[in-house]
Amino acid sequence: MTDKTNGSKSPRMEERLYQNRYQVDEGRPHVKINHQPGGDSEELKALTKICPAGCYSINEQGQVEVAADGCMECGTCRIVCQATGELEWSYPRGGYGILFKFG
């Protein structure tokens, strides 16, 4: 992908995401997983692949876990898991969360 204004290459997505800053609210994550007794749903497992910030992973026990300190607050996980009830999501309290940097 090239920049149409000067013909130079645009930065990769990882480089763009690296410019963002995140103020972590220690001990108060804004995303929590409520694991179901029957195991994690396919919707919850799908978050390991579709979260744009890569916040979801599968641990050694085969359960999905979240590292909310890199969350872009896009709401993708809220939409995907809305019907399952496995996810508690709220915006971080004031002064915490992502700070988008452009440029």
PDB file of C-alpha atoms in Angstrom:
ATOM      1  CA  MET A   1       0.000   0.000   0.000  1.00  0.00           C
ATOM      2  CA  THR A   2       1.405   3.363  -0.947  1.00  0.00           C
ATOM      3  CA  ASP A   3       0.586   6.880   0.109  1.00  0.00           C
ATOM      4  CA  LYS A   4      -0.997   8.626  -2.892  1.00  0.00           C
ATOM      5  CA  THR A   5       0.311  12.055  -1.924  1.00  0.00           C
ATOM      6  CA  ASN A   6       4.032  11.312  -2.092  1.00  0.00           C
ATOM      7  CA  GLY A   7       4.324   7.716  -3.324  1.00  0.00           C
ATOM      8  CA  SER A   8       5.957   6.425  -0.119  1.00  0.00           C
ATOM      9  CA  LYS A   9       4.874   3.198   1.559  1.00  0.00           C
ATOM     10  CA  SER A  10       2.279   3.483   4.305  1.00  0.00           C
ATOM     11  CA  PRO A  11       3.206   2.080   7.728  1.00  0.00           C
ATOM     12  CA  ARG A  12       2.048  -1.444   8.508  1.00  0.00           C
ATOM     13  CA  MET A  13      -0.935  -1.903  10.817  1.00  0.00           C
ATOM     14  CA  GLU A  14       1.311  -3.099  13.662  1.00  0.00           C
ATOM     15  CA  GLU A  15       3.347   0.098  13.374  1.00  0.00           C
ATOM     16  CA  ARG A  16       0.199   2.198  13.471  1.00  0.00           C
ATOM     17  CA  LEU A  17      -1.165   0.347  16.516  1.00  0.00           C
ATOM     18  CA  TYR A  18       2.166   0.794  18.290  1.00  0.00           C
ATOM     19  CA  GLN A  19       1.666   4.565  18.206  1.00  0.00           C
ATOM     20  CA  ASN A  20      -1.435   4.290  20.401  1.00  0.00           C
ATOM     21  CA  ARG A  21      -1.030   4.552  24.166  1.00  0.00           C
ATOM     22  CA  TYR A  22      -3.038   2.791  26.835  1.00  0.00           C
ATOM     23  CA  GLN A  23      -3.467   3.875  30.440  1.00  0.00           C
ATOM     24  CA  VAL A  24      -4.048   0.668  32.416  1.00  0.00           C
ATOM     25  CA  ASP A  25      -6.498   0.779  35.322  1.00  0.00           C
ATOM     26  CA  GLU A  26      -4.775  -1.787  37.560  1.00  0.00           C
ATOM     27  CA  GLY A  27      -7.184  -4.247  39.133  1.00  0.00           C
ATOM     28  CA  ARG A  28     -10.226  -2.898  37.259  1.00  0.00           C
ATOM     29  CA  PRO A  29     -10.294  -4.410  33.762  1.00  0.00           C
ATOM     30  CA  HIS A  30     -13.140  -3.182  31.590  1.00  0.00           C
ATOM     31  CA  VAL A  31     -13.491  -6.589  29.898  1.00  0.00           C
ATOM     32  CA  LYS A  32     -14.177  -9.762  31.884  1.00  0.00           C
ATOM     33  CA  ILE A  33     -14.979 -13.288  30.767  1.00  0.00           C
ATOM     34  CA  ASN A  34     -17.635 -15.346  32.553  1.00  0.00           C
ATOM     35  CA  HIS A  35     -16.676 -18.916  31.679  1.00  0.00           C
ATOM     36  CA  GLN A  36     -19.655 -21.236  31.278  1.00  0.00           C
ATOM     37  CA  PRO A  37     -19.714 -24.700  32.908  1.00  0.00           C
ATOM     38  CA  GLY A  38     -20.026 -26.415  29.504  1.00  0.00           C
ATOM     39  CA  GLY A  39     -16.913 -24.710  28.156  1.00  0.00           C
ATOM     40  CA  ASP A  40     -16.315 -21.623  26.077  1.00  0.00           C
ATOM     41  CA  SER A  41     -18.648 -20.960  23.161  1.00  0.00           C
ATOM     42  CA  GLU A  42     -17.510 -20.842  19.563  1.00  0.00           C
ATOM     43  CA  GLU A  43     -18.241 -17.105  19.577  1.00  0.00           C
ATOM     44  CA  LEU A  44     -15.860 -16.544  22.472  1.00  0.00           C
ATOM     45  CA  LYS A  45     -13.185 -18.704  20.853  1.00  0.00           C
ATOM     46  CA  ALA A  46     -13.571 -16.719  17.627  1.00  0.00           C
ATOM     47  CA  LEU A  47     -12.321 -13.614  19.444  1.00  0.00           C
ATOM     48  CA  THR A  48      -8.811 -15.097  19.431  1.00  0.00           C
ATOM     49  CA  LYS A  49      -8.817 -14.516  15.673  1.00  0.00           C
ATOM     50  CA  ILE A  50     -11.019 -11.486  15.089  1.00  0.00           C
ATOM     51  CA  CYS A  51     -10.013  -9.058  17.854  1.00  0.00           C
ATOM     52  CA  PRO A  52      -8.116  -6.316  15.990  1.00  0.00           C
ATOM     53  CA  ALA A  53      -5.835  -5.698  18.981  1.00  0.00           C
ATOM     54  CA  GLY A  54      -5.145  -9.397  19.634  1.00  0.00           C
ATOM     55  CA  CYS A  55      -6.328  -9.230  23.246  1.00  0.00           C
ATOM     56  CA  TYR A  56      -7.764 -12.760  23.361  1.00  0.00           C
ATOM     57  CA  SER A  57      -5.814 -16.011  23.583  1.00  0.00           C
ATOM     58  CA  ILE A  58      -6.351 -19.607  24.659  1.00  0.00           C
ATOM     59  CA  ASN A  59      -4.529 -20.739  27.812  1.00  0.00           C
ATOM     60  CA  GLU A  60      -3.073 -24.167  28.662  1.00  0.00           C
ATOM     61  CA  GLN A  61      -6.454 -25.364  29.976  1.00  0.00           C
ATOM     62  CA  GLY A  62      -8.090 -24.556  26.637  1.00  0.00           C
ATOM     63  CA  GLN A  63     -10.032 -21.568  27.984  1.00  0.00           C
ATOM     64  CA  VAL A  64     -10.158 -18.160  26.370  1.00  0.00           C
ATOM     65  CA  GLU A  65      -8.505 -15.401  28.365  1.00  0.00           C
ATOM     66  CA  VAL A  66      -8.323 -11.662  27.790  1.00  0.00           C
ATOM     67  CA  ALA A  67      -5.524  -9.145  28.283  1.00  0.00           C
ATOM     68  CA  ALA A  68      -7.589  -5.960  28.343  1.00  0.00           C
ATOM     69  CA  ASP A  69      -4.585  -3.650  28.632  1.00  0.00           C
ATOM     70  CA  GLY A  70      -4.206  -3.487  24.836  1.00  0.00           C
ATOM     71  CA  CYS A  71      -7.900  -3.132  24.003  1.00  0.00           C
ATOM     72  CA  MET A  72      -8.838  -0.536  21.382  1.00  0.00           C
ATOM     73  CA  GLU A  73     -12.409  -0.357  22.752  1.00  0.00           C
ATOM     74  CA  CYS A  74     -13.844  -1.090  19.301  1.00  0.00           C
ATOM     75  CA  GLY A  75     -16.682  -3.276  20.626  1.00  0.00           C
ATOM     76  CA  THR A  76     -16.124  -6.226  18.287  1.00  0.00           C
ATOM     77  CA  CYS A  77     -16.160  -8.655  21.221  1.00  0.00           C
ATOM     78  CA  ARG A  78     -19.381  -7.120  22.561  1.00  0.00           C
ATOM     79  CA  ILE A  79     -21.151  -7.731  19.277  1.00  0.00           C
ATOM     80  CA  VAL A  80     -19.824 -11.250  18.736  1.00  0.00           C
ATOM     81  CA  CYS A  81     -20.600 -12.460  22.281  1.00  0.00           C
ATOM     82  CA  GLN A  82     -23.754 -10.452  22.882  1.00  0.00           C
ATOM     83  CA  ALA A  83     -26.047 -13.492  22.865  1.00  0.00           C
ATOM     84  CA  THR A  84     -23.787 -15.804  24.900  1.00  0.00           C
ATOM     85  CA  GLY A  85     -23.553 -13.743  28.099  1.00  0.00           C
ATOM     86  CA  GLU A  86     -19.915 -14.764  28.521  1.00  0.00           C
ATOM     87  CA  LEU A  87     -18.504 -11.263  28.287  1.00  0.00           C
ATOM     88  CA  GLU A  88     -18.828  -8.264  30.590  1.00  0.00           C
ATOM     89  CA  TRP A  89     -17.732  -5.126  28.750  1.00  0.00           C
ATOM     90  CA  SER A  90     -17.865  -1.489  29.767  1.00  0.00           C
ATOM     91  CA  TYR A  91     -15.860   1.570  28.874  1.00  0.00           C
ATOM     92  CA  PRO A  92     -12.872   2.202  31.159  1.00  0.00           C
ATOM     93  CA  ARG A  93     -13.417   4.878  33.765  1.00  0.00           C
ATOM     94  CA  GLY A  94     -12.274   8.417  33.008  1.00  0.00           C
ATOM     95  CA  GLY A  95      -8.559   8.885  32.447  1.00  0.00           C
ATOM     96  CA  TYR A  96      -7.967   5.228  31.564  1.00  0.00           C
ATOM     97  CA  GLY A  97      -8.091   3.238  28.370  1.00  0.00           C
ATOM     98  CA  ILE A  98      -6.737   3.892  24.915  1.00  0.00           C
ATOM     99  CA  LEU A  99      -5.314   7.166  23.675  1.00  0.00           C
ATOM    100  CA  PHE A 100      -5.253   7.193  19.894  1.00  0.00           C
ATOM    101  CA  LYS A 101      -2.246   8.846  18.253  1.00  0.00           C
ATOM    102  CA  PHE A 102      -2.464   9.787  14.619  1.00  0.00           C
ATOM    103  CA  GLY A 103       0.518  10.586  12.470  1.00  0.00           C
TER     104      GLY A 103
END
